[in-house]
Tab-separated table of C-alpha atoms in Angstrom:
chain	number	residue	atom	x	y	z
A	1	MET	CA	140.616	-59.284	35.247
A	2	GLN	CA	137.164	-59.829	36.206
A	3	LYS	CA	137.649	-63.627	35.535
A	4	LEU	CA	140.671	-63.505	37.851
A	5	LEU	CA	138.400	-61.402	40.488
A	6	LEU	CA	135.559	-64.217	40.049
A	7	LYS	CA	138.037	-67.050	40.146
A	8	PHE	CA	139.132	-65.289	43.445
A	9	LYS	CA	135.956	-64.923	44.926
A	10	ILE	CA	134.935	-68.387	44.576
A	11	ASP	CA	138.180	-69.716	46.049
A	12	THR	CA	137.586	-67.703	49.151
A	13	LEU	CA	133.931	-68.699	49.372
A	14	LEU	CA	134.920	-72.264	48.836
A	15	LYS	CA	137.722	-72.001	51.380
A	16	TYR	CA	135.369	-70.624	53.920
A	17	GLY	CA	132.292	-72.815	52.915
A	18	ILE	CA	134.441	-76.002	53.750
A	19	ALA	CA	135.328	-74.411	57.287
A	20	ALA	CA	131.861	-73.950	57.781
A	21	ILE	CA	131.301	-77.767	57.096
A	22	LEU	CA	133.806	-78.868	59.038
A	23	ILE	CA	132.602	-76.590	62.031
A	24	ALA	CA	128.915	-76.940	61.236
A	25	VAL	CA	128.824	-80.739	60.929
A	26	PRO	CA	130.373	-81.871	64.255
A	27	LEU	CA	128.881	-79.070	66.142
A	28	TYR	CA	125.276	-78.471	65.052
A	29	PRO	CA	122.763	-80.783	67.015
A	30	LYS	CA	120.555	-83.206	64.652
A	31	PHE	CA	117.557	-81.036	65.007
A	32	PRO	CA	115.094	-81.931	62.284
A	33	PHE	CA	114.461	-79.574	59.230
A	34	ILE	CA	112.509	-81.422	56.995
A	35	ASN	CA	110.866	-84.818	57.747
A	36	VAL	CA	110.900	-87.575	55.217
A	37	PRO	CA	107.912	-89.938	55.463
A	38	GLY	CA	108.793	-93.581	56.095
A	39	ILE	CA	112.070	-92.673	57.484
A	40	TYR	CA	113.275	-90.992	60.859
A	41	VAL	CA	116.505	-89.663	59.169
A	42	SER	CA	115.381	-86.242	58.523
A	43	ILE	CA	116.736	-83.436	56.016
A	44	ARG	CA	118.881	-80.842	58.317
A	45	ILE	CA	120.089	-77.196	57.956
A	46	GLU	CA	123.768	-78.419	57.109
A	47	ASP	CA	122.537	-80.241	54.330
A	48	PHE	CA	121.553	-76.857	52.620
A	49	LEU	CA	125.126	-75.431	53.416
A	50	ILE	CA	126.656	-78.590	51.862
A	51	LEU	CA	124.485	-78.048	48.851
A	52	VAL	CA	125.462	-74.381	48.489
A	53	VAL	CA	129.284	-75.486	48.790
A	54	THR	CA	128.718	-77.923	46.201
A	55	VAL	CA	127.346	-75.647	43.779
A	56	LEU	CA	130.434	-73.299	44.387
A	57	TRP	CA	132.709	-76.269	43.715
A	58	PHE	CA	130.697	-77.406	40.799
A	59	LEU	CA	130.915	-73.946	38.899
A	60	LYS	CA	134.841	-73.690	39.973
A	61	THR	CA	135.505	-77.234	38.525
A	62	LEU	CA	133.219	-77.654	35.809
A	63	PRO	CA	136.056	-76.956	32.797
A	64	ASN	CA	138.095	-79.638	34.402
A	65	LEU	CA	135.334	-81.897	35.913
A	66	PHE	CA	135.475	-85.020	33.384
A	67	SER	CA	139.546	-85.008	33.748
A	68	LEU	CA	138.943	-86.124	37.727
A	69	TYR	CA	137.957	-89.280	36.139
A	70	LYS	CA	141.659	-90.126	35.288
A	71	ASN	CA	142.192	-90.551	39.021
A	72	PRO	CA	142.030	-94.151	40.463
A	73	VAL	CA	140.305	-93.040	43.591
A	74	VAL	CA	137.661	-90.753	41.770
A	75	ARG	CA	136.954	-94.079	39.796
A	76	ALA	CA	136.758	-96.252	42.446
A	77	ILE	CA	134.208	-93.916	44.155
A	78	ILE	CA	131.782	-93.321	41.143
A	79	LEU	CA	131.733	-97.426	40.541
A	80	PHE	CA	130.807	-97.619	44.304
A	81	LEU	CA	127.970	-95.258	44.097
A	82	ALA	CA	126.797	-96.619	40.554
A	83	THR	CA	126.692	-99.995	42.131
A	84	GLY	CA	124.731	-98.450	45.076
A	85	PHE	CA	122.271	-96.664	42.683
A	86	LEU	CA	121.614	-99.964	40.598
A	87	ALA	CA	121.000	-101.948	43.574
A	88	THR	CA	118.575	-99.661	44.929
A	89	LEU	CA	116.813	-98.950	41.782
A	90	LEU	CA	116.605	-103.048	41.593
A	91	GLY	CA	115.122	-103.049	45.101
A	92	VAL	CA	112.543	-100.486	44.821
A	93	VAL	CA	111.252	-101.711	41.310
A	94	PHE	CA	111.333	-105.609	41.770
A	95	LEU	CA	112.030	-106.616	45.283
A	96	ASN	CA	109.909	-103.572	47.088
A	97	THR	CA	112.031	-103.360	49.839
A	98	ALA	CA	111.985	-99.735	50.239
A	99	THR	CA	109.932	-96.708	48.622
A	100	ALA	CA	111.745	-94.705	45.800
A	101	LEU	CA	111.921	-91.795	47.949
A	102	VAL	CA	113.359	-93.139	51.148
A	103	GLY	CA	115.673	-95.634	48.813
A	104	PHE	CA	117.076	-92.920	46.661
A	105	LEU	CA	117.350	-90.224	49.569
A	106	GLU	CA	119.521	-92.908	51.292
A	107	TRP	CA	121.546	-93.266	48.189
A	108	ALA	CA	121.805	-89.498	47.932
A	109	ARG	CA	123.127	-89.529	51.549
A	110	ARG	CA	126.246	-91.514	50.346
A	111	VAL	CA	126.699	-89.241	47.657
A	112	GLU	CA	126.539	-86.006	49.872
A	113	TYR	CA	129.189	-87.942	52.229
A	114	LEU	CA	131.533	-88.499	49.407
A	115	LEU	CA	131.443	-85.134	48.116
A	116	GLY	CA	133.676	-84.035	50.752
A	117	PHE	CA	136.331	-86.153	49.139
A	118	PHE	CA	135.871	-84.339	45.599
A	119	ILE	CA	135.586	-80.775	47.311
A	120	ALA	CA	138.929	-81.404	49.581
A	121	PHE	CA	140.724	-83.002	46.654
A	122	THR	CA	140.493	-80.474	43.933
A	123	THR	CA	140.363	-77.403	46.245
A	124	LEU	CA	143.383	-78.064	48.616
A	125	LYS	CA	145.965	-76.042	47.316
A	126	SER	CA	148.560	-74.963	49.951
A	127	ILE	CA	149.566	-76.070	53.489
A	128	LYS	CA	148.631	-72.856	54.931
A	129	ASP	CA	144.918	-73.983	53.693
A	130	LEU	CA	145.451	-77.138	55.398
A	131	GLU	CA	146.679	-75.587	58.441
A	132	PHE	CA	143.515	-73.496	58.307
A	133	TYR	CA	141.590	-76.251	58.309
A	134	MET	CA	142.901	-78.256	60.897
A	135	LYS	CA	142.561	-75.268	63.197
A	136	CYS	CA	138.880	-75.463	62.602
A	137	ILE	CA	138.991	-79.160	63.740
A	138	GLY	CA	140.833	-77.746	66.881
A	139	ILE	CA	138.075	-75.328	67.757
A	140	VAL	CA	135.362	-77.935	67.410
A	141	LEU	CA	137.274	-80.190	69.576
A	142	ALA	CA	137.596	-77.705	72.190
A	143	ILE	CA	133.806	-76.717	72.127
A	144	VAL	CA	132.993	-80.532	71.971
A	145	PHE	CA	135.037	-81.023	75.097
A	146	VAL	CA	133.382	-78.312	77.059
A	147	VAL	CA	129.921	-79.396	76.036
A	148	GLY	CA	130.643	-82.767	77.039
A	149	LEU	CA	131.933	-81.409	80.628
A	150	ALA	CA	128.691	-79.350	80.688
A	151	GLN	CA	126.576	-82.502	80.003
A	152	LYS	CA	128.423	-84.656	82.452
A	153	TYR	CA	128.787	-82.179	85.300
A	154	PHE	CA	126.161	-79.242	85.063
A	155	ASN	CA	122.957	-80.745	83.365
A	156	PHE	CA	123.422	-79.576	79.686
A	157	PRO	CA	120.849	-80.700	77.473
A	158	VAL	CA	121.674	-83.880	75.178
A	159	ILE	CA	120.474	-84.192	71.389
A	160	THR	CA	120.696	-87.530	70.286
A	161	THR	CA	119.170	-89.845	67.329
A	162	GLN	CA	119.460	-93.144	68.936
A	163	ASN	CA	115.919	-94.144	68.358
A	164	SER	CA	113.034	-92.718	66.511
A	165	GLU	CA	111.627	-90.942	69.268
A	166	TYR	CA	114.719	-88.874	70.247
A	167	SER	CA	115.746	-88.387	66.629
A	168	LYS	CA	112.656	-85.386	66.793
A	169	GLY	CA	114.964	-83.312	68.482
A	170	ILE	CA	113.925	-84.043	71.911
A	171	ALA	CA	116.155	-82.363	74.653
A	172	LEU	CA	117.382	-85.081	77.319
A	173	ARG	CA	119.804	-85.073	80.414
A	174	TYR	CA	123.108	-86.865	80.769
A	175	VAL	CA	122.421	-90.008	83.273
A	176	PRO	CA	125.488	-90.883	85.319
A	177	GLY	CA	126.763	-94.282	83.802
A	178	THR	CA	125.646	-93.823	80.620
A	179	GLN	CA	127.900	-93.152	77.679
A	180	LEU	CA	128.788	-89.049	76.663
A	181	VAL	CA	127.387	-87.865	73.370
A	182	SER	CA	128.434	-84.177	73.725
A	183	THR	CA	127.431	-82.514	70.288
A	184	PHE	CA	126.745	-85.865	68.431
A	185	ALA	CA	123.931	-88.060	67.593
A	186	GLY	CA	125.687	-90.857	69.560
A	187	HIS	CA	128.319	-91.889	71.811
A	188	TYR	CA	129.683	-93.838	68.956
A	189	ASP	CA	130.011	-91.278	66.391
A	190	LEU	CA	131.644	-89.053	68.967
A	191	ALA	CA	134.325	-91.749	69.651
A	192	SER	CA	134.936	-92.574	65.970
A	193	TYR	CA	135.336	-88.664	65.237
A	194	ILE	CA	138.180	-88.521	67.899
A	195	LEU	CA	139.382	-91.196	66.240
A	196	ILE	CA	140.005	-89.734	62.651
A	197	THR	CA	141.235	-86.612	64.471
A	198	SER	CA	143.481	-87.484	67.053
A	199	PRO	CA	146.145	-89.414	65.037
A	200	ILE	CA	146.596	-86.081	63.016
A	201	LEU	CA	146.926	-83.933	65.972
A	202	LEU	CA	149.639	-86.368	67.217
A	203	GLY	CA	151.619	-85.889	64.102
A	204	ILE	CA	151.208	-82.316	64.293
A	205	PHE	CA	152.375	-82.405	67.962
A	206	PHE	CA	155.728	-83.364	66.680
A	207	VAL	CA	156.194	-80.687	64.077
A	208	VAL	CA	154.868	-77.550	65.593
A	209	LYS	CA	158.020	-75.562	67.043
A	210	LYS	CA	156.749	-73.122	69.633
A	211	ASN	CA	155.755	-74.048	73.327
A	212	TRP	CA	152.553	-72.462	73.124
A	213	GLN	CA	151.622	-74.592	70.166
A	214	LYS	CA	152.662	-77.601	71.720
A	215	ILE	CA	150.556	-77.025	74.608
A	216	ILE	CA	147.585	-76.263	72.763
A	217	VAL	CA	147.637	-79.592	70.380
A	218	PHE	CA	148.712	-81.499	73.885
A	219	LEU	CA	145.540	-80.278	75.403
A	220	LEU	CA	143.374	-80.966	72.426
A	221	ILE	CA	144.739	-84.565	72.255
A	222	ALA	CA	144.383	-85.123	76.338
A	223	THR	CA	140.780	-83.624	76.096
A	224	SER	CA	140.055	-85.670	72.925
A	225	PHE	CA	140.978	-88.819	74.751
A	226	TRP	CA	138.610	-87.951	77.538
A	227	LEU	CA	136.024	-87.543	75.422
A	228	MET	CA	136.911	-90.959	73.936
A	229	ILE	CA	136.853	-92.500	77.013
A	230	ASN	CA	133.789	-91.231	78.511
A	231	ALA	CA	131.964	-92.119	75.109
A	232	ALA	CA	133.012	-95.836	76.182
A	233	SER	CA	132.730	-97.396	72.739
A	234	ARG	CA	134.724	-100.401	73.103
A	235	ILE	CA	135.719	-101.054	69.392
A	236	THR	CA	136.690	-97.401	69.243
A	237	ALA	CA	139.118	-97.565	72.254
A	238	VAL	CA	140.529	-100.202	70.585
A	239	ALA	CA	140.985	-98.890	67.156
A	240	TYR	CA	142.284	-95.685	68.947
A	241	VAL	CA	145.129	-97.499	69.897
A	242	LEU	CA	145.849	-98.896	66.607
A	243	ALA	CA	145.596	-95.682	65.028
A	244	MET	CA	147.922	-93.687	67.419
A	245	SER	CA	150.412	-96.629	67.241
A	246	ILE	CA	150.453	-96.876	63.516
A	247	THR	CA	150.823	-92.898	63.226
A	248	LEU	CA	153.911	-93.013	65.540
A	249	VAL	CA	155.285	-96.110	63.861
A	250	VAL	CA	155.098	-94.074	60.489
A	251	LEU	CA	156.718	-91.072	62.295
A	252	ARG	CA	159.647	-93.097	63.932
A	253	LYS	CA	158.278	-92.072	67.394
A	254	THR	CA	157.989	-96.152	68.510
A	255	LYS	CA	159.131	-95.147	71.945
A	256	TYR	CA	155.701	-93.187	72.576
A	257	ILE	CA	153.512	-96.209	71.951
A	258	LEU	CA	153.554	-97.637	75.554
A	259	ILE	CA	152.289	-94.396	76.841
A	260	ILE	CA	149.497	-94.477	74.672
A	261	VAL	CA	148.709	-98.206	75.290
A	262	VAL	CA	149.200	-97.739	79.324
A	263	ALA	CA	147.043	-94.674	79.065
A	264	THR	CA	144.347	-96.249	77.383
A	265	ILE	CA	144.048	-99.200	79.893
A	266	VAL	CA	144.596	-97.086	82.861
A	267	PHE	CA	141.810	-94.681	82.000
A	268	ALA	CA	139.437	-97.602	80.707
A	269	PHE	CA	139.655	-99.186	84.297
A	270	ALA	CA	139.322	-95.837	86.025
A	271	THR	CA	136.247	-95.293	84.212
A	272	SER	CA	133.845	-97.505	85.086
A	273	ASN	CA	131.435	-97.212	82.285
A	274	LEU	CA	134.087	-98.281	79.795
A	275	PHE	CA	135.544	-100.634	82.039
A	276	ASP	CA	132.068	-102.397	82.934
A	277	ARG	CA	131.069	-102.358	79.133
A	278	TYR	CA	134.340	-104.530	78.695
A	279	LEU	CA	133.768	-106.828	81.758
A	280	ASN	CA	130.208	-107.164	80.466
A	281	ILE	CA	131.110	-108.794	77.185
A	282	PHE	CA	133.876	-110.671	78.891
A	283	ASN	CA	131.171	-112.344	81.233
A	284	ALA	CA	128.828	-112.797	78.460
A	285	ILE	CA	131.341	-114.886	76.601
A	286	LYS	CA	132.500	-116.460	79.705
A	287	ASP	CA	128.990	-117.665	80.578
A	288	ARG	CA	128.148	-118.817	76.913
A	289	LEU	CA	131.481	-120.997	76.805
A	290	SER	CA	130.761	-122.340	80.275
A	291	ASP	CA	126.799	-123.196	79.100
A	292	LEU	CA	128.360	-125.205	76.092
A	293	ILE	CA	130.956	-127.041	78.248
A	294	ILE	CA	129.052	-128.002	81.498
A	295	ARG	CA	125.601	-128.560	80.118
A	296	PRO	CA	126.562	-132.003	78.302
A	297	VAL	CA	128.009	-133.260	81.740
A	298	TYR	CA	124.560	-133.439	83.320
A	299	ALA	CA	122.470	-136.698	83.070
A	300	GLN	CA	119.454	-136.157	81.089
A	301	GLY	CA	116.268	-134.817	83.038
A	302	GLU	CA	118.821	-133.241	85.737
A	303	VAL	CA	117.996	-129.734	86.859
A	304	LEU	CA	120.810	-126.984	86.349
A	305	SER	CA	120.883	-124.111	88.090
A	306	ALA	CA	118.264	-121.627	87.574
A	307	GLN	CA	120.563	-118.458	87.332
A	308	ALA	CA	119.904	-116.167	84.414
A	309	PRO	CA	122.549	-116.256	81.947
A	310	VAL	CA	124.983	-113.137	81.661
A	311	GLN	CA	123.797	-110.908	78.567
A	312	ASP	CA	125.724	-108.001	76.889
A	313	LEU	CA	122.923	-106.369	75.348
A	314	SER	CA	124.367	-104.849	72.173
A	315	THR	CA	126.267	-107.778	71.502
A	316	SER	CA	123.167	-109.937	71.657
A	317	ILE	CA	121.340	-107.644	69.433
A	318	ARG	CA	123.940	-107.750	67.013
A	319	LEU	CA	124.173	-111.577	67.143
A	320	ASN	CA	120.558	-112.493	67.269
A	321	VAL	CA	118.933	-109.653	65.414
A	322	GLU	CA	120.789	-107.377	63.453
A	323	TRP	CA	123.585	-109.572	61.787
A	324	PRO	CA	121.150	-112.260	60.938
A	325	ARG	CA	118.626	-109.662	59.297
A	326	ALA	CA	121.796	-108.496	57.089
A	327	ILE	CA	122.398	-112.073	56.068
A	328	ARG	CA	118.978	-112.668	55.323
A	329	ALA	CA	118.715	-109.810	52.882
A	330	PHE	CA	121.895	-110.438	51.256
A	331	LEU	CA	120.656	-113.827	50.416
A	332	LYS	CA	117.662	-112.686	48.672
A	333	ASP	CA	119.880	-111.110	45.888
A	334	PRO	CA	123.809	-112.047	46.570
A	335	LEU	CA	124.849	-110.072	43.630
A	336	LEU	CA	123.327	-106.674	44.499
A	337	GLY	CA	121.694	-106.880	47.655
A	338	THR	CA	118.147	-105.490	48.393
A	339	GLY	CA	118.951	-101.563	48.010
A	340	TYR	CA	119.763	-98.585	50.498
A	341	ALA	CA	117.200	-98.613	53.173
A	342	SER	CA	116.384	-102.035	52.739
A	343	ALA	CA	118.513	-102.872	56.215
A	344	THR	CA	116.520	-100.863	58.278
A	345	LEU	CA	117.644	-98.587	61.114
A	346	ALA	CA	121.024	-100.399	62.140
A	347	THR	CA	123.138	-103.425	61.070
A	348	ASP	CA	126.135	-102.280	63.431
A	349	ASN	CA	128.474	-103.734	60.875
A	350	ASP	CA	129.090	-101.822	57.867
A	351	TYR	CA	130.373	-104.855	55.869
A	352	LEU	CA	127.328	-106.887	56.623
A	353	ARG	CA	125.032	-103.731	55.876
A	354	ALA	CA	127.083	-103.222	52.771
A	355	LEU	CA	126.382	-106.896	51.715
A	356	ALA	CA	122.677	-106.622	52.689
A	357	GLU	CA	121.883	-103.560	50.600
A	358	THR	CA	124.339	-103.381	47.674
A	359	GLY	CA	125.062	-107.157	47.610
A	360	ALA	CA	128.625	-108.871	46.720
A	361	LEU	CA	129.302	-106.326	44.015
A	362	GLY	CA	128.682	-103.202	46.025
A	363	ALA	CA	130.698	-104.940	48.967
A	364	ILE	CA	133.580	-105.385	46.601
A	365	THR	CA	133.503	-101.741	45.037
A	366	PHE	CA	133.408	-100.600	48.810
A	367	PHE	CA	136.608	-102.462	49.364
A	368	VAL	CA	138.085	-101.043	45.893
A	369	VAL	CA	137.736	-97.544	47.384
A	370	PHE	CA	140.080	-98.345	50.520
A	371	PHE	CA	142.351	-100.179	48.510
A	372	ARG	CA	143.082	-97.450	46.213
A	373	ILE	CA	143.411	-94.952	48.857
A	374	THR	CA	145.543	-96.946	50.882
A	375	LYS	CA	147.723	-98.177	47.810
A	376	ASP	CA	148.156	-94.613	47.104
A	377	LEU	CA	148.935	-93.837	50.692
A	378	ILE	CA	151.611	-96.166	50.613
A	379	MET	CA	153.259	-96.120	46.825
A	380	LYS	CA	153.328	-92.485	46.632
A	381	SER	CA	155.021	-92.049	50.293
A	382	TRP	CA	157.423	-94.880	50.239
A	383	PRO	CA	160.164	-95.618	49.215
A	384	LYS	CA	160.967	-92.574	47.556
A	385	GLY	CA	157.882	-90.484	48.373
A	386	ILE	CA	156.770	-87.929	50.855
A	387	LEU	CA	157.431	-90.093	54.036
A	388	SER	CA	160.985	-91.343	52.846
A	389	LYS	CA	162.753	-88.237	54.208
A	390	LYS	CA	164.049	-88.174	57.957
A	391	GLN	CA	162.812	-84.890	58.690
A	392	ILE	CA	159.132	-84.448	59.438
A	393	ASN	CA	157.100	-81.533	58.551
A	394	PHE	CA	153.093	-80.638	58.504
A	395	ARG	CA	152.367	-82.617	55.408
A	396	THR	CA	154.261	-85.857	56.478
A	397	ALA	CA	152.530	-85.235	59.890
A	398	TYR	CA	149.134	-85.125	58.057
A	399	LEU	CA	149.911	-88.167	56.116
A	400	ALA	CA	151.028	-90.203	58.940
A	401	GLY	CA	147.985	-89.654	60.782
A	402	VAL	CA	145.612	-90.594	57.925
A	403	ILE	CA	147.744	-93.855	57.524
A	404	GLY	CA	147.074	-94.382	60.999
A	405	ILE	CA	143.234	-93.713	60.478
A	406	ILE	CA	142.474	-96.117	57.680
A	407	PRO	CA	143.212	-99.224	59.424
A	408	ALA	CA	141.451	-98.168	62.693
A	409	VAL	CA	138.315	-97.021	60.795
A	410	LEU	CA	138.012	-100.228	58.902
A	411	LEU	CA	138.107	-102.276	62.397
A	412	ASN	CA	135.876	-99.706	63.847
A	413	ALA	CA	133.274	-100.545	60.839
A	414	VAL	CA	133.296	-104.456	62.168
A	415	PHE	CA	130.811	-103.108	65.291
A	416	ILE	CA	129.547	-99.901	64.082
A	417	ASP	CA	127.515	-98.585	60.787
A	418	ILE	CA	130.263	-95.651	60.851
A	419	PHE	CA	129.907	-94.605	57.288
A	420	GLU	CA	126.195	-93.684	57.720
A	421	ALA	CA	126.755	-91.405	60.508
A	422	SER	CA	127.211	-87.986	59.024
A	423	LYS	CA	128.875	-86.471	61.675
A	424	PHE	CA	131.776	-88.909	61.051
A	425	ALA	CA	131.429	-89.742	57.377
A	426	ILE	CA	131.429	-86.010	56.163
A	427	PRO	CA	134.673	-84.883	58.146
A	428	PHE	CA	136.196	-88.210	57.354
A	429	TRP	CA	136.071	-87.896	53.624
A	430	PHE	CA	136.975	-84.368	53.685
A	431	LEU	CA	140.360	-85.442	55.754
A	432	ILE	CA	140.957	-88.271	53.289
A	433	GLY	CA	140.245	-85.565	50.298
A	434	PHE	CA	143.192	-83.353	51.844
A	435	ALA	CA	145.184	-86.440	52.100
A	436	MET	CA	144.983	-87.277	48.338
A	437	ALA	CA	145.375	-83.587	47.393
A	438	ILE	CA	148.828	-83.541	49.127
A	439	LEU	CA	150.073	-86.831	47.549
A	440	TYR	CA	148.776	-85.751	43.784
A	441	ASN	CA	149.919	-82.154	44.203
A	442	ALA	CA	153.098	-82.871	46.105
A	443	LYS	CA	155.210	-79.996	44.671
A	444	ASN	CA	152.285	-77.380	46.260
A	445	PHE	CA	152.845	-78.669	49.604
A	446	GLU	CA	156.741	-78.607	49.534
């Protein structure tokens, strides 16, 4: 009796602990709690929340902990983390690319993010719990929208970590024409959070029965879309269309794809910030091509126009600074890279970052993780799996959303270090863990 009572208490604490993480991570501003010398990424309050939940999870899972290794996704994640540890060890000891403290704290951050997968995968037992967690995410999106409105129109403070000075927790103000961040550390992780929640909400919209529920879900999708447009992340807007379209294809609702595409284009044009950012990169490419084509026509010594070339700042930084720096780091040790924390603040390409910090082996293990996840989503859903049935329900709607998310997130990672952003990565791995729990314990979710 006492064992059953203890198990019930731990299960309950875990359930509300997970809910607390799903709410606190996106909403709580990135105020530093403990500063770490040599790096401006600080230890924050939510890290302790995750630690407490991890301890509870460990106590619950300990008797069956090693049986997790039988799962192919779990094995892939452990291999990825082991490769990153070895790369960091070699970087610290032999290459001197980072101090031991900073290097292994950066590795520990990856462990922290991926713990969400393990916790979600092993604790989700019913559709009711999944519905509860999605309600938590709905509350988060509503608050993020209100804060975003307050920042844009009512001078509400902005907390961001987009440079070392801002990361100290300095309160700023929204400047008209800039990207919206709401409760997030930057516009890119706000947009990316919308990217991983909207496809699931879209699926849920088609399965809820009551009109008031449909209205609430529709409003969440609409306000999320407003946030995404105002965050003005160019690659995420494209990835958003991809994710929503794939979700609709999986749900056999293809007639709605045109609405998503047209709405995104119209609002991108209507919102000058996002449209201007697309126009800026178009002009930069056109200017570069014109320069390459026209310049050889002029005779040697003839003076060309003194007009300065059009530059897109973020593209220029990637092409001229961040990506070459990552490639140089990779070439120092193509097999294992130079270890975590060696790629400095940003690379703005998660694949180049993986090559720089963990080499070819690390990049391969990174792709193996997603290959395993995608394989499970496809093989266990089709042709005789959960999604093969004509009738959709909450679990099929959720899985359809996750199937839409995966390729969109991988596209997003081409231009953003998204898997290093805690406000994205932690919820993302929880959502993936929930999906794997549905697939591997299908009978519990019927």
